[in-house]
PDB file of C-alpha atoms in Angstrom:
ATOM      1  CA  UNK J1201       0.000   0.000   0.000  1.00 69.00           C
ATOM      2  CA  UNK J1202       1.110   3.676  -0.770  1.00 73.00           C
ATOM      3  CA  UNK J1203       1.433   6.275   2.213  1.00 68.00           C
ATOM      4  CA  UNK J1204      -1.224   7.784   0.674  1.00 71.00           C
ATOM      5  CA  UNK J1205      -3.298   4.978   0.881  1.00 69.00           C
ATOM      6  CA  UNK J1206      -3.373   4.460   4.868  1.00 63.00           C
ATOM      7  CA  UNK J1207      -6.559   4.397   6.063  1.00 62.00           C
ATOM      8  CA  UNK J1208      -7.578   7.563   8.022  1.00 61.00           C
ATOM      9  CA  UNK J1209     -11.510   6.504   9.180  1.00 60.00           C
ATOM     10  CA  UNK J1210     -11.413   8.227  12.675  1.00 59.00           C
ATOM     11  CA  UNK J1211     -14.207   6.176  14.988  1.00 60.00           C
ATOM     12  CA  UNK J1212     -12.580   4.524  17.953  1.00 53.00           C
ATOM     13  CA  UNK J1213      -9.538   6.675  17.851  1.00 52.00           C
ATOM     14  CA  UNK J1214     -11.011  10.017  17.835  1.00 56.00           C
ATOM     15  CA  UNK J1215      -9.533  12.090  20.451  1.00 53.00           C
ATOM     16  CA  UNK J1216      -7.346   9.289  21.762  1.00 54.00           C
ATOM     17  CA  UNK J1217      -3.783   8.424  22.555  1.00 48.00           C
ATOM     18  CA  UNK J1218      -3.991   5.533  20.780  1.00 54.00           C
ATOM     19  CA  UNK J1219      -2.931   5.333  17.006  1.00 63.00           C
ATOM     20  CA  UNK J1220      -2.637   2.290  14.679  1.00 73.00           C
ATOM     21  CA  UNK J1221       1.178   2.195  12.826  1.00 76.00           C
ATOM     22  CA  UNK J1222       0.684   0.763   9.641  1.00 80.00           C
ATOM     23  CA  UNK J1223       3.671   0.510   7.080  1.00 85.00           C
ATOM     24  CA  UNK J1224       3.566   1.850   3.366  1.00 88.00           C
ATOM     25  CA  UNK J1225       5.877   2.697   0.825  1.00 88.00           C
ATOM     26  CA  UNK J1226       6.627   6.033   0.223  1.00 88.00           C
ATOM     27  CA  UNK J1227       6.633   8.457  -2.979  1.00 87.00           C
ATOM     28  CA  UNK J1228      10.731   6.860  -3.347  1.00 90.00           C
ATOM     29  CA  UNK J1229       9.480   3.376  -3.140  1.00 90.00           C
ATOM     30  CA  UNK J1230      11.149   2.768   0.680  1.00 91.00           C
ATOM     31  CA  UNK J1231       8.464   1.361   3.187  1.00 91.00           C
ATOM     32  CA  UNK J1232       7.571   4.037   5.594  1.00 91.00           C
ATOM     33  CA  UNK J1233       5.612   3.824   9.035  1.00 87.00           C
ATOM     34  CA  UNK J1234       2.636   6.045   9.063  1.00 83.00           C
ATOM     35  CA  UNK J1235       0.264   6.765  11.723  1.00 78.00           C
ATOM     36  CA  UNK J1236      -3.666   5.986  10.026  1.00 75.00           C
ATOM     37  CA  UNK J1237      -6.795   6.957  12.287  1.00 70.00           C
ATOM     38  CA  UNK J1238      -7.934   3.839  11.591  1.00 69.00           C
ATOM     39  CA  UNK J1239      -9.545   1.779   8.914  1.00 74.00           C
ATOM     40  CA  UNK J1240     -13.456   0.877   8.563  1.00 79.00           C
ATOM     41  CA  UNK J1241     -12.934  -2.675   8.440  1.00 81.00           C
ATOM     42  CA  UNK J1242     -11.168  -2.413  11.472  1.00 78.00           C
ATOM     43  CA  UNK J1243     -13.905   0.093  13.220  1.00 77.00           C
ATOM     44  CA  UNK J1244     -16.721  -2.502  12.285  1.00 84.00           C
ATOM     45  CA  UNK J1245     -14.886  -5.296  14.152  1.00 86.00           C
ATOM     46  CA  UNK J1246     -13.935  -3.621  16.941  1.00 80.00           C
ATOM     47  CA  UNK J1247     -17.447  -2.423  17.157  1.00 84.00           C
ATOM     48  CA  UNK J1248     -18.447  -6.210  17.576  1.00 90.00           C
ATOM     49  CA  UNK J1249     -15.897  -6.869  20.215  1.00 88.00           C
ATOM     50  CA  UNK J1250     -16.858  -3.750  22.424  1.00 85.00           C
ATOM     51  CA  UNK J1251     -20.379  -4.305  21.997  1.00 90.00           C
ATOM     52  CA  UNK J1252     -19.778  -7.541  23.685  1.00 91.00           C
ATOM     53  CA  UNK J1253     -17.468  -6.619  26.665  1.00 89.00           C
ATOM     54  CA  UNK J1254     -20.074  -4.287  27.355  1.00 89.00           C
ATOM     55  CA  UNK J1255     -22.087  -7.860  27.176  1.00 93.00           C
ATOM     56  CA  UNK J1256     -20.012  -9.658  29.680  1.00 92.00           C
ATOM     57  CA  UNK J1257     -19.744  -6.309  31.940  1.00 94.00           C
ATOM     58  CA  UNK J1258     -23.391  -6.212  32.424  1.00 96.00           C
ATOM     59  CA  UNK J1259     -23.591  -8.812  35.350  1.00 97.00           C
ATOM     60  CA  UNK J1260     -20.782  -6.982  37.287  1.00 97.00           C
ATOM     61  CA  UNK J1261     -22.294  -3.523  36.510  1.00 97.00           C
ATOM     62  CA  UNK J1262     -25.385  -5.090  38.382  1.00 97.00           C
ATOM     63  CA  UNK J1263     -23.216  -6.325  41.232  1.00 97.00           C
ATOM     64  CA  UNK J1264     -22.080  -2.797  41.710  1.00 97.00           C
ATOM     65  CA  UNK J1265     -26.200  -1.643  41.419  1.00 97.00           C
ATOM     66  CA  UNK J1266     -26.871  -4.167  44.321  1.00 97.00           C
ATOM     67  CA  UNK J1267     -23.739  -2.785  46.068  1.00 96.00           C
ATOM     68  CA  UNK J1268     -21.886  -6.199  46.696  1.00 97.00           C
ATOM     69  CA  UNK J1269     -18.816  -4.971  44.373  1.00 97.00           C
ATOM     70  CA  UNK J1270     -17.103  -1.503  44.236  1.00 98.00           C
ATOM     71  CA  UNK J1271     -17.408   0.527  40.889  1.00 98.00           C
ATOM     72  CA  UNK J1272     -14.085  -0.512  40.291  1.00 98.00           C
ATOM     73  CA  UNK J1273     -14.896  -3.814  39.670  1.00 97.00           C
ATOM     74  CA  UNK J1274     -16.807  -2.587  36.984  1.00 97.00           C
ATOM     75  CA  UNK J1275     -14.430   0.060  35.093  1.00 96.00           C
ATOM     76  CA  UNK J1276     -11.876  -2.861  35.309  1.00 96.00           C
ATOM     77  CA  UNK J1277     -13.709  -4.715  33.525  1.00 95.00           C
ATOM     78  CA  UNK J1278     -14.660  -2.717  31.025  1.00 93.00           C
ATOM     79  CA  UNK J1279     -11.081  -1.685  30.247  1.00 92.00           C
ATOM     80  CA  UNK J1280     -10.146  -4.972  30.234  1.00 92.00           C
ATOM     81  CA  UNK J1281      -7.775  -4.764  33.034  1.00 94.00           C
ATOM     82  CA  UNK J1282      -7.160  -6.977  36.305  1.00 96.00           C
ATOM     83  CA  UNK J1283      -5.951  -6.351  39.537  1.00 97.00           C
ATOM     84  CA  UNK J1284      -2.018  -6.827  38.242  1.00 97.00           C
ATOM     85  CA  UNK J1285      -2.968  -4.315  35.637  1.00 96.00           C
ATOM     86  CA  UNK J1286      -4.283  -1.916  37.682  1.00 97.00           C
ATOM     87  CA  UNK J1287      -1.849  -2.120  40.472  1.00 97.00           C
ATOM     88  CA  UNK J1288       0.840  -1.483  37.561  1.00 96.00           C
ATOM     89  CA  UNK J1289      -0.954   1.597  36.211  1.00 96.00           C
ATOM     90  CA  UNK J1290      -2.318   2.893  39.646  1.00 96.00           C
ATOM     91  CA  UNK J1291       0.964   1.929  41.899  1.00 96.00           C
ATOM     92  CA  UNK J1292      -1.801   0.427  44.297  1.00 97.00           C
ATOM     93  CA  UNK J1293      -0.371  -2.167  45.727  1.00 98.00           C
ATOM     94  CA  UNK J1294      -2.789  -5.352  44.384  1.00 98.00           C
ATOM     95  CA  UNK J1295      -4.117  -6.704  47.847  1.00 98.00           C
ATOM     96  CA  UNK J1296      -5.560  -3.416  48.372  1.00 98.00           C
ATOM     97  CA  UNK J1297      -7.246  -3.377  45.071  1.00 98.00           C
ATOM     98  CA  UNK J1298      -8.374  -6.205  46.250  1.00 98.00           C
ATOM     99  CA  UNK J1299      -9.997  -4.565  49.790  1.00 98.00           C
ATOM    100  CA  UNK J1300     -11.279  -1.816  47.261  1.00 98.00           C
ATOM    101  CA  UNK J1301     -13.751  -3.895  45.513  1.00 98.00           C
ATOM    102  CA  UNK J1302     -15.615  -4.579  48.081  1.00 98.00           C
ATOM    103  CA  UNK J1303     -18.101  -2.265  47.708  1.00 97.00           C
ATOM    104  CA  UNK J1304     -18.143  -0.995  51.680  1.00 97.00           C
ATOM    105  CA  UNK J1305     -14.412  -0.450  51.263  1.00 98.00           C
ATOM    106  CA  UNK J1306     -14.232   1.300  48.311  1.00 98.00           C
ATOM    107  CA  UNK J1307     -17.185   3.983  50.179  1.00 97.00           C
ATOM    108  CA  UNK J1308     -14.104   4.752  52.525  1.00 97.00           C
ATOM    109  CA  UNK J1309     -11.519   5.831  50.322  1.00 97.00           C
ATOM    110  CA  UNK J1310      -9.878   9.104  50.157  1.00 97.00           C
ATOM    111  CA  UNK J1311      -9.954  11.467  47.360  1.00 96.00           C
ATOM    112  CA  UNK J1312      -6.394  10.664  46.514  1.00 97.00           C
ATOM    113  CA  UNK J1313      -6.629   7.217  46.321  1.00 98.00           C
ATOM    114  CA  UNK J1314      -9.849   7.734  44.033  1.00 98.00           C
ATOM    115  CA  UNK J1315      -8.177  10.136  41.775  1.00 97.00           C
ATOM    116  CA  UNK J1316      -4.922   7.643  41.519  1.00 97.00           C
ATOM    117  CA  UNK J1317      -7.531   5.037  40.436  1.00 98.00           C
ATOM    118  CA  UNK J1318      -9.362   7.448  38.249  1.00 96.00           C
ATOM    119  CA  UNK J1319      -6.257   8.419  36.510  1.00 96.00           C
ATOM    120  CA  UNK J1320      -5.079   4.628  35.596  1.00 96.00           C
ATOM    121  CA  UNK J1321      -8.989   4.085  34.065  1.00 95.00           C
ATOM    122  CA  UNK J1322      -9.250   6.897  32.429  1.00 92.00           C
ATOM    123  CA  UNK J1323     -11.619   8.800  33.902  1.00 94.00           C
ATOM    124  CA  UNK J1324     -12.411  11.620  36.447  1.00 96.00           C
ATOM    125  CA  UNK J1325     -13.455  10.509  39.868  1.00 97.00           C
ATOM    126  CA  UNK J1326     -17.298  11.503  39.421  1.00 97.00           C
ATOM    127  CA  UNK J1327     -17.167   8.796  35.993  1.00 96.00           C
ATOM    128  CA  UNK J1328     -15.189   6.098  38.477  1.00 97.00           C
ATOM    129  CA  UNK J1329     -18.032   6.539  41.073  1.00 96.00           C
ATOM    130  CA  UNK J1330     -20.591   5.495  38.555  1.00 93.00           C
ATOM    131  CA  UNK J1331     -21.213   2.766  36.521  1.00 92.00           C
ATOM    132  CA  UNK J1332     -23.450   3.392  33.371  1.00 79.00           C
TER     133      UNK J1332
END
């Protein structure tokens, strides 16, 4: 594929971090990395796969509702993280994560400790508190 071929169909990436690197060959003929947006193809299977993680974060979004598991559970789940993960990206160590998921627990913590968690989700405290 050219360079100015790479696809450029902005959906999941759109004001992200994230890019795809694809590799092309340039106007000389040398293969190039270019950043793309992302490519429809792409878009519509990644549209499958979130639509069921969403699926299979439904019964632990309902755990949260009934309040036997912290809205962390939840966000964890839906970013596809575990407690290794998040104790990577948070610098929590895990066996608290662990106390924190209990939803009774997580009711105690700080505004630091929420804000740590927020930041390695993704998301400002008030989003972390909820589950949608």
């Amino acid at each position: 594929m050219k360079a100015s071929e790479v696809p450029q169909d902005l959906k999941y990436f759109e004001n992200k971090v994230v890019r795809d690197l694809a590799y092309a060959v340039d106007e000389e003929g040398h293969y190039t990395s270019i950043v793309s947006d992302g490519w429809e193809v792409k878009n519509d299977m990644l549209g499958i796969v979130w639509e069921d993680i969403l699926e299979e974060c439904e019964p632990v979004r309902q755990q949260v509702l009934a309040k036997k598991l912290s809205p962390i559970a939840y966000h964890m789940k839906r970013n596809l993280q575990d407690i290794a993960m998040l104790s990577a990206y948070s610098g929590i160590p895990k066996r608290k994560i662990k106390k924190h998921l209990q939803y009774d627990e997580f009711e105690k913590l700080d505004d630091a400790t929420l804000q740590r968690y927020a930041e390695a989700l993704r998301l400002t405290v008030r989003e972390l508190k909820q589950v949608n």
